[in-house]
Amino acid sequence: MGKVVLVTGGAGYIGSHTCKRLSLAGYLPVVYDDLRRGHADFVKWGPLVRGDILDTESLMFALKRYSPDAVIHFAAYAYVGESFHDPLSYYRNNVAGTLSLLQAMKSSAVQNIVFSSSCAVYGLASTDNIKEEHPHSPISLYGRTKSLAESMLQDFNYAYGLRSVSLRYFNAAGADPEGEIGEHHDPETHLIPLLLDVAAGRRSHIDIYGNDYPSEDGTCIRDYVHVADLADAHVRAMEKLLRGNSAASYNLGSGHGHSVMQLVRAVERVTRVKITVRITPRRPGDSHRLVCDPSRARAELQWRPEFSSLEDMLDHAWHWHRKRFNVLR
Ligand code: UDP
């Protein structure tokens, strides 16, 4: 058997794509997921251990049973809007959950962890293209939980020699190019699947959260990056850790910004369906622009996104969405 990787939250969107990529690279991904937000049918490339991230005993049992060389930690709640209304769950799952995992890793002498962080740690960025050195100033509770977890990793590195990489994703988009897995949240709050729901006739319209931001069309700018390219970056980051490097962080994005309205138009082009939009007030916690400078990941991980066009991302997402929800269009 090749090397084993424990993937917490491996039944979720980015986690499952990473499991597929790990498997293609010769690793056995062992998924640790409680399936509250993950999908059992996304676990296809290795065993599933069903457990809560807060259950340190159960994590220790999984680490003992499978002796992984590394952990990739996705298990978390990830809705910006919800985070404000449910701080208890966000601090529990994202902060206490990470601590529970680190405790289990320390007791089991597992030394390498790749952490699923977010551009939300930056908050209101002062530059157009954000570099990793940009200070953390999250404006959402979700972003705060990710920033706190990153601090924990640094402290564990200093005190116990734990090796870690934090990957700060910008906006994950698309689906597996072979159509095996894709994006499916319940409830759905993310822009692209909601737009595809409108195209599929599963929703009547999309609410656009504010058109009075300082951008050309007044809507928020985000940096969309294909989920298969994110998965590839995880494998690269983990291999760097296994070679003995420690404590780094990388921005993962395309380096290009698209507004919400540009997304609406692109979805119309790909699906050939007119999208009905409704302008609503701004959503708390939204930064007006989050676009990355991906040069560190390019230089140090040799990461080169394969699918850089928005059309490719939407095309893969649309293909999967129709299959998942039995859309006849
Ligand atoms: N957005 C929107 N309407 C929606 C969902 C999202 O206008 O129903 C906007 C949101 O304000 C943000 C962008 O789309 O500017 C991407 O939001 P999403 O929730 O997909 O990802 P986030 O940037 O919060 O991680």
Tab-separated table of C-alpha atoms and ligand atoms in Angstrom:
chain	number	residue	atom	x	y	z
A	1	MET	CA	0.000	0.000	0.000
A	2	GLY	CA	1.232	3.516	-0.803
A	3	LYS	CA	1.255	6.373	1.636
A	4	VAL	CA	-1.915	7.060	3.628
A	5	VAL	CA	-3.491	10.493	4.137
A	6	LEU	CA	-6.289	11.229	6.609
A	7	VAL	CA	-8.677	13.727	5.015
A	8	THR	CA	-11.054	15.347	7.480
A	9	GLY	CA	-14.143	16.651	5.693
A	10	GLY	CA	-13.203	14.468	2.722
A	11	ALA	CA	-16.881	13.959	1.839
A	12	GLY	CA	-17.298	17.659	1.058
A	13	TYR	CA	-16.740	19.707	-2.058
A	14	ILE	CA	-13.005	20.490	-2.073
A	15	GLY	CA	-12.191	17.515	0.174
A	16	SER	CA	-13.622	14.939	-2.223
A	17	HIS	CA	-11.804	16.424	-5.223
A	18	THR	CA	-8.587	16.295	-3.199
A	19	CYS	CA	-9.218	12.607	-2.394
A	20	LYS	CA	-9.536	11.860	-6.086
A	21	ARG	CA	-6.287	13.695	-6.821
A	22	LEU	CA	-4.501	11.929	-3.937
A	23	SER	CA	-5.628	8.582	-5.259
A	24	LEU	CA	-4.399	9.418	-8.784
A	25	ALA	CA	-1.035	10.353	-7.255
A	26	GLY	CA	-0.764	6.942	-5.533
A	27	TYR	CA	-1.946	7.786	-1.994
A	28	LEU	CA	-4.752	6.154	-0.032
A	29	PRO	CA	-7.131	8.870	1.217
A	30	VAL	CA	-8.940	7.874	4.423
A	31	VAL	CA	-11.928	10.163	4.865
A	32	TYR	CA	-12.919	11.307	8.351
A	33	ASP	CA	-16.316	12.984	8.135
A	34	ASP	CA	-19.517	13.052	10.182
A	35	LEU	CA	-21.608	13.395	6.982
A	36	ARG	CA	-23.683	16.212	8.480
A	37	ARG	CA	-22.668	18.380	5.533
A	38	GLY	CA	-20.678	15.872	3.512
A	39	HIS	CA	-22.002	13.231	1.103
A	40	ALA	CA	-21.359	9.501	1.524
A	41	ASP	CA	-21.436	9.066	-2.265
A	42	PHE	CA	-18.481	11.472	-2.625
A	43	VAL	CA	-16.250	8.988	-0.783
A	44	LYS	CA	-14.965	6.811	-3.633
A	45	TRP	CA	-11.211	6.534	-3.323
A	46	GLY	CA	-10.673	5.050	0.137
A	47	PRO	CA	-12.388	4.120	3.402
A	48	LEU	CA	-14.766	6.370	5.346
A	49	VAL	CA	-14.441	6.785	9.099
A	50	ARG	CA	-17.635	8.396	10.293
A	51	GLY	CA	-16.897	10.700	13.207
A	52	ASP	CA	-17.137	14.181	14.632
A	53	ILE	CA	-14.086	16.465	14.468
A	54	LEU	CA	-14.693	17.325	18.132
A	55	ASP	CA	-14.371	13.661	19.106
A	56	THR	CA	-10.637	13.509	19.873
A	57	GLU	CA	-10.824	9.841	20.931
A	58	SER	CA	-12.357	8.822	17.650
A	59	LEU	CA	-9.724	10.822	15.741
A	60	MET	CA	-6.978	9.125	17.732
A	61	PHE	CA	-8.490	5.753	16.942
A	62	ALA	CA	-8.489	6.582	13.206
A	63	LEU	CA	-4.906	7.870	13.350
A	64	LYS	CA	-3.800	4.711	15.154
A	65	ARG	CA	-5.630	2.392	12.814
A	66	TYR	CA	-4.407	3.954	9.545
A	67	SER	CA	-1.048	5.538	10.590
A	68	PRO	CA	-1.248	8.312	8.002
A	69	ASP	CA	1.835	10.180	6.831
A	70	ALA	CA	-0.142	13.416	6.764
A	71	VAL	CA	-3.531	14.927	7.533
A	72	ILE	CA	-5.434	17.280	5.239
A	73	HIS	CA	-7.978	19.172	7.307
A	74	PHE	CA	-11.153	20.398	5.583
A	75	ALA	CA	-13.791	19.622	8.209
A	76	ALA	CA	-15.393	22.990	9.007
A	77	TYR	CA	-18.480	25.095	8.514
A	78	ALA	CA	-18.045	27.489	5.609
A	79	TYR	CA	-20.956	29.895	5.204
A	80	VAL	CA	-20.086	33.558	5.702
A	81	GLY	CA	-23.710	34.583	6.353
A	82	GLU	CA	-24.526	31.725	8.724
A	83	SER	CA	-21.366	32.327	10.748
A	84	PHE	CA	-22.780	35.573	12.182
A	85	HIS	CA	-25.964	33.882	13.373
A	86	ASP	CA	-24.373	30.772	14.796
A	87	PRO	CA	-21.028	31.682	16.391
A	88	LEU	CA	-21.333	28.721	18.746
A	89	SER	CA	-21.224	26.177	15.900
A	90	TYR	CA	-18.498	28.078	14.020
A	91	TYR	CA	-16.173	28.395	17.008
A	92	ARG	CA	-16.915	24.798	17.992
A	93	ASN	CA	-16.393	23.176	14.601
A	94	ASN	CA	-13.738	25.407	13.131
A	95	VAL	CA	-11.672	26.419	16.159
A	96	ALA	CA	-12.319	23.772	18.832
A	97	GLY	CA	-12.530	21.155	16.036
A	98	THR	CA	-9.058	22.074	14.785
A	99	LEU	CA	-7.722	21.984	18.344
A	100	SER	CA	-9.247	18.532	18.846
A	101	LEU	CA	-7.512	17.322	15.673
A	102	LEU	CA	-4.165	18.843	16.689
A	103	GLN	CA	-4.441	17.197	20.095
A	104	ALA	CA	-5.114	13.825	18.467
A	105	MET	CA	-2.188	14.331	16.067
A	106	LYS	CA	0.153	15.284	18.908
A	107	SER	CA	-0.820	12.191	20.916
A	108	SER	CA	-0.413	9.990	17.851
A	109	ALA	CA	2.873	11.587	16.689
A	110	VAL	CA	1.454	12.527	13.260
A	111	GLN	CA	3.503	15.557	12.261
A	112	ASN	CA	2.199	16.917	8.941
A	113	ILE	CA	-0.980	18.854	8.287
A	114	VAL	CA	-2.345	20.773	5.309
A	115	PHE	CA	-5.018	23.184	6.473
A	116	SER	CA	-7.950	24.445	4.453
A	117	SER	CA	-7.883	28.183	5.092
A	118	SER	CA	-9.529	31.010	3.218
A	119	CYS	CA	-9.056	34.437	1.688
A	120	ALA	CA	-11.688	35.484	4.254
A	121	VAL	CA	-8.788	35.882	6.715
A	122	TYR	CA	-7.789	39.073	4.864
A	123	GLY	CA	-11.102	40.917	5.217
A	124	LEU	CA	-10.976	44.347	3.629
A	125	ALA	CA	-7.788	44.109	1.608
A	126	SER	CA	-5.738	47.207	0.992
A	127	THR	CA	-4.290	45.993	-2.325
A	128	ASP	CA	-5.795	44.798	-5.614
A	129	ASN	CA	-3.893	41.502	-5.633
A	130	ILE	CA	-3.402	40.142	-2.132
A	131	LYS	CA	-0.099	38.602	-1.094
A	132	GLU	CA	0.321	36.205	1.815
A	133	GLU	CA	2.027	38.883	3.935
A	134	HIS	CA	-1.133	41.006	3.917
A	135	PRO	CA	-2.295	41.357	7.539
A	136	HIS	CA	-5.225	39.286	8.722
A	137	SER	CA	-8.220	41.520	9.355
A	138	PRO	CA	-11.276	39.287	8.861
A	139	ILE	CA	-14.663	40.973	8.678
A	140	SER	CA	-16.707	37.791	9.019
A	141	LEU	CA	-16.899	35.411	11.902
A	142	TYR	CA	-16.084	32.610	9.471
A	143	GLY	CA	-12.872	34.411	8.469
A	144	ARG	CA	-12.011	34.902	12.127
A	145	THR	CA	-12.286	31.181	12.835
A	146	LYS	CA	-9.911	30.383	9.945
A	147	SER	CA	-7.416	32.983	11.108
A	148	LEU	CA	-7.504	31.595	14.661
A	149	ALA	CA	-6.897	28.075	13.385
A	150	GLU	CA	-3.889	29.298	11.392
A	151	SER	CA	-2.472	30.874	14.561
A	152	MET	CA	-2.881	27.562	16.373
A	153	LEU	CA	-0.877	25.810	13.672
A	154	GLN	CA	1.953	28.316	14.026
A	155	ASP	CA	1.958	27.904	17.801
A	156	PHE	CA	2.017	24.107	17.494
A	157	ASN	CA	4.880	24.394	15.033
A	158	TYR	CA	6.894	26.536	17.457
A	159	ALA	CA	6.190	24.449	20.527
A	160	TYR	CA	5.924	20.891	19.193
A	161	GLY	CA	7.505	20.983	15.752
A	162	LEU	CA	4.212	20.260	13.963
A	163	ARG	CA	4.708	20.878	10.233
A	164	SER	CA	1.853	22.680	8.518
A	165	VAL	CA	0.783	24.433	5.361
A	166	SER	CA	-2.228	26.746	5.296
A	167	LEU	CA	-3.867	27.063	1.898
A	168	ARG	CA	-5.957	30.194	1.550
A	169	TYR	CA	-8.447	29.573	-1.199
A	170	PHE	CA	-10.131	32.322	-3.049
A	171	ASN	CA	-13.460	31.166	-4.593
A	172	ALA	CA	-13.580	27.466	-5.421
A	173	ALA	CA	-15.533	26.818	-8.617
A	174	GLY	CA	-16.320	24.074	-11.102
A	175	ALA	CA	-16.555	20.329	-10.666
A	176	ASP	CA	-14.585	17.212	-11.458
A	177	PRO	CA	-13.898	17.364	-15.229
A	178	GLU	CA	-14.961	13.678	-15.464
A	179	GLY	CA	-18.252	14.487	-13.762
A	180	GLU	CA	-17.858	12.129	-10.783
A	181	ILE	CA	-18.236	14.741	-8.017
A	182	GLY	CA	-19.120	18.409	-7.730
A	183	GLU	CA	-20.568	21.142	-5.547
A	184	HIS	CA	-23.632	20.302	-3.467
A	185	HIS	CA	-24.359	22.155	-0.252
A	186	ASP	CA	-27.524	21.955	1.740
A	187	PRO	CA	-28.642	24.660	2.221
A	188	GLU	CA	-26.951	26.191	-0.817
A	189	THR	CA	-25.629	29.724	-0.358
A	190	HIS	CA	-22.799	29.930	-2.908
A	191	LEU	CA	-23.114	32.021	-6.012
A	192	ILE	CA	-22.313	29.541	-8.799
A	193	PRO	CA	-24.554	26.640	-7.722
A	194	LEU	CA	-27.353	29.121	-7.051
A	195	LEU	CA	-26.985	30.585	-10.558
A	196	LEU	CA	-27.014	27.070	-12.014
A	197	ASP	CA	-30.156	26.335	-9.993
A	198	VAL	CA	-31.796	29.323	-11.686
A	199	ALA	CA	-30.606	28.101	-15.107
A	200	ALA	CA	-31.962	24.642	-14.293
A	201	GLY	CA	-35.379	26.023	-13.313
A	202	ARG	CA	-34.899	24.937	-9.692
A	203	ARG	CA	-35.044	28.566	-8.482
A	204	SER	CA	-36.841	31.543	-9.926
A	205	HIS	CA	-34.073	34.158	-9.592
A	206	ILE	CA	-30.779	35.107	-7.960
A	207	ASP	CA	-30.498	37.756	-5.260
A	208	ILE	CA	-27.459	39.947	-5.831
A	209	TYR	CA	-26.107	41.192	-2.536
A	210	GLY	CA	-25.487	44.838	-3.317
A	211	ASN	CA	-24.694	46.787	-6.497
A	212	ASP	CA	-23.236	49.868	-4.827
A	213	TYR	CA	-19.706	48.583	-4.262
A	214	PRO	CA	-16.720	50.429	-5.757
A	215	SER	CA	-16.444	48.214	-8.870
A	216	GLU	CA	-17.317	48.877	-12.504
A	217	ASP	CA	-20.834	47.413	-12.292
A	218	GLY	CA	-21.167	47.921	-8.523
A	219	THR	CA	-21.095	44.215	-7.613
A	220	CYS	CA	-18.434	42.362	-5.606
A	221	ILE	CA	-15.274	41.072	-7.252
A	222	ARG	CA	-14.012	37.568	-6.524
A	223	ASP	CA	-11.188	35.375	-7.815
A	224	TYR	CA	-12.596	32.037	-9.043
A	225	VAL	CA	-10.334	29.002	-9.135
A	226	HIS	CA	-11.133	25.507	-10.423
A	227	VAL	CA	-11.660	22.939	-7.662
A	228	ALA	CA	-9.509	20.368	-9.525
A	229	ASP	CA	-6.630	22.862	-9.480
A	230	LEU	CA	-7.171	23.434	-5.755
A	231	ALA	CA	-7.033	19.658	-5.252
A	232	ASP	CA	-3.748	19.524	-7.136
A	233	ALA	CA	-2.303	22.266	-4.909
A	234	HIS	CA	-3.155	20.201	-1.793
A	235	VAL	CA	-1.165	17.244	-3.058
A	236	ARG	CA	1.770	19.522	-3.904
A	237	ALA	CA	1.629	21.217	-0.490
A	238	MET	CA	1.486	17.869	1.294
A	239	GLU	CA	4.440	16.517	-0.684
A	240	LYS	CA	6.407	19.603	0.272
A	241	LEU	CA	5.668	18.874	3.938
A	242	LEU	CA	6.672	15.246	3.528
A	243	ARG	CA	10.007	16.459	2.157
A	244	GLY	CA	10.545	18.183	5.499
A	245	ASN	CA	9.465	21.773	4.872
A	246	SER	CA	7.372	23.455	7.502
A	247	ALA	CA	4.991	26.255	8.412
A	248	ALA	CA	4.054	28.017	5.199
A	249	SER	CA	0.934	29.631	3.786
A	250	TYR	CA	-0.151	29.983	0.167
A	251	ASN	CA	-2.832	31.900	-1.641
A	252	LEU	CA	-4.670	29.793	-4.195
A	253	GLY	CA	-6.497	31.713	-6.874
A	254	SER	CA	-6.234	32.689	-10.505
A	255	GLY	CA	-5.032	36.230	-9.890
A	256	HIS	CA	-8.001	37.588	-11.898
A	257	GLY	CA	-11.181	39.175	-10.599
A	258	HIS	CA	-14.748	38.757	-11.871
A	259	SER	CA	-17.781	40.636	-10.620
A	260	VAL	CA	-21.028	38.953	-9.592
A	261	MET	CA	-22.702	40.429	-12.698
A	262	GLN	CA	-19.919	39.025	-14.906
A	263	LEU	CA	-20.657	35.623	-13.384
A	264	VAL	CA	-24.335	36.023	-14.223
A	265	ARG	CA	-23.461	36.765	-17.864
A	266	ALA	CA	-20.985	33.895	-18.061
A	267	VAL	CA	-23.580	31.450	-16.682
A	268	GLU	CA	-26.023	32.712	-19.313
A	269	ARG	CA	-23.457	32.027	-22.056
A	270	VAL	CA	-22.627	28.522	-20.816
A	271	THR	CA	-26.185	27.383	-20.060
A	272	ARG	CA	-27.947	29.471	-22.772
A	273	VAL	CA	-30.589	30.410	-20.206
A	274	LYS	CA	-31.496	33.977	-19.235
A	275	ILE	CA	-30.949	34.511	-15.488
A	276	THR	CA	-33.427	36.674	-13.576
A	277	VAL	CA	-31.647	38.853	-11.026
A	278	ARG	CA	-32.939	40.838	-8.060
A	279	ILE	CA	-30.773	43.408	-6.305
A	280	THR	CA	-30.899	43.154	-2.519
A	281	PRO	CA	-28.908	44.860	0.285
A	282	ARG	CA	-25.291	43.978	0.930
A	283	ARG	CA	-24.553	40.778	2.865
A	284	PRO	CA	-22.706	41.350	6.162
A	285	GLY	CA	-19.137	40.075	6.016
A	286	ASP	CA	-18.653	40.535	2.253
A	287	SER	CA	-15.452	42.266	1.140
A	288	HIS	CA	-15.936	44.213	-2.072
A	289	ARG	CA	-12.854	42.708	-3.717
A	290	LEU	CA	-10.860	39.546	-2.975
A	291	VAL	CA	-8.310	38.741	-5.664
A	292	CYS	CA	-5.034	37.001	-5.050
A	293	ASP	CA	-1.451	37.231	-6.074
A	294	PRO	CA	-0.718	33.521	-6.623
A	295	SER	CA	3.004	33.926	-7.304
A	296	ARG	CA	4.216	32.220	-4.108
A	297	ALA	CA	2.286	29.016	-4.862
A	298	ARG	CA	3.569	29.130	-8.445
A	299	ALA	CA	7.183	29.548	-7.340
A	300	GLU	CA	7.286	27.227	-4.329
A	301	LEU	CA	4.723	24.550	-5.202
A	302	GLN	CA	5.200	24.766	-8.993
A	303	TRP	CA	1.427	25.064	-9.083
A	304	ARG	CA	0.034	25.891	-12.530
A	305	PRO	CA	-3.778	25.891	-12.730
A	306	GLU	CA	-4.937	23.733	-15.625
A	307	PHE	CA	-8.407	25.259	-15.979
A	308	SER	CA	-8.060	29.010	-15.873
A	309	SER	CA	-11.085	30.130	-17.867
A	310	LEU	CA	-14.368	30.910	-16.165
A	311	GLU	CA	-16.149	29.123	-19.029
A	312	ASP	CA	-14.316	25.843	-18.275
A	313	MET	CA	-15.230	26.102	-14.593
A	314	LEU	CA	-18.884	26.832	-15.355
A	315	ASP	CA	-19.047	24.202	-18.064
A	316	HIS	CA	-17.820	21.475	-15.676
A	317	ALA	CA	-20.111	22.756	-12.914
A	318	TRP	CA	-23.138	22.808	-15.252
A	319	HIS	CA	-22.445	19.300	-16.516
A	320	TRP	CA	-22.314	17.984	-12.951
A	321	HIS	CA	-25.268	20.035	-11.735
A	322	ARG	CA	-27.534	18.655	-14.456
A	323	LYS	CA	-26.484	15.100	-13.654
A	324	ARG	CA	-26.832	15.529	-9.885
A	325	PHE	CA	-30.258	17.149	-9.976
A	326	ASN	CA	-31.675	15.307	-13.004
A	327	VAL	CA	-32.022	18.482	-15.013
A	328	LEU	CA	-33.404	17.828	-18.463
A	329	ARG	CA	-32.261	21.090	-20.104
B	1	UDP	N1	-23.509	36.416	-3.872
B	1	UDP	C1	-24.675	37.011	-4.296
B	1	UDP	N2	-25.852	36.310	-4.178
B	1	UDP	C2	-25.913	35.060	-3.670
B	1	UDP	C3	-24.707	34.442	-3.242
B	1	UDP	C4	-23.530	35.157	-3.347
B	1	UDP	O1	-24.669	38.164	-4.755
B	1	UDP	O2	-27.013	34.491	-3.582
B	1	UDP	C5	-22.233	37.139	-3.996
B	1	UDP	C6	-21.541	37.383	-2.661
B	1	UDP	O3	-21.954	38.631	-2.128
B	1	UDP	C7	-20.055	37.380	-3.089
B	1	UDP	C8	-20.018	36.442	-4.282
B	1	UDP	O4	-21.356	36.334	-4.747
B	1	UDP	O5	-19.692	38.673	-3.521
B	1	UDP	C9	-19.512	35.073	-3.940
B	1	UDP	O6	-20.215	34.609	-2.801
B	1	UDP	P1	-20.135	33.100	-2.301
B	1	UDP	O7	-21.074	32.956	-1.149
B	1	UDP	O8	-20.296	32.165	-3.450
B	1	UDP	O9	-18.609	32.932	-1.817
B	1	UDP	P2	-17.764	33.784	-0.750
B	1	UDP	O10	-17.098	34.881	-1.546
B	1	UDP	O11	-18.689	34.272	0.305
B	1	UDP	O12	-16.795	32.791	-0.255
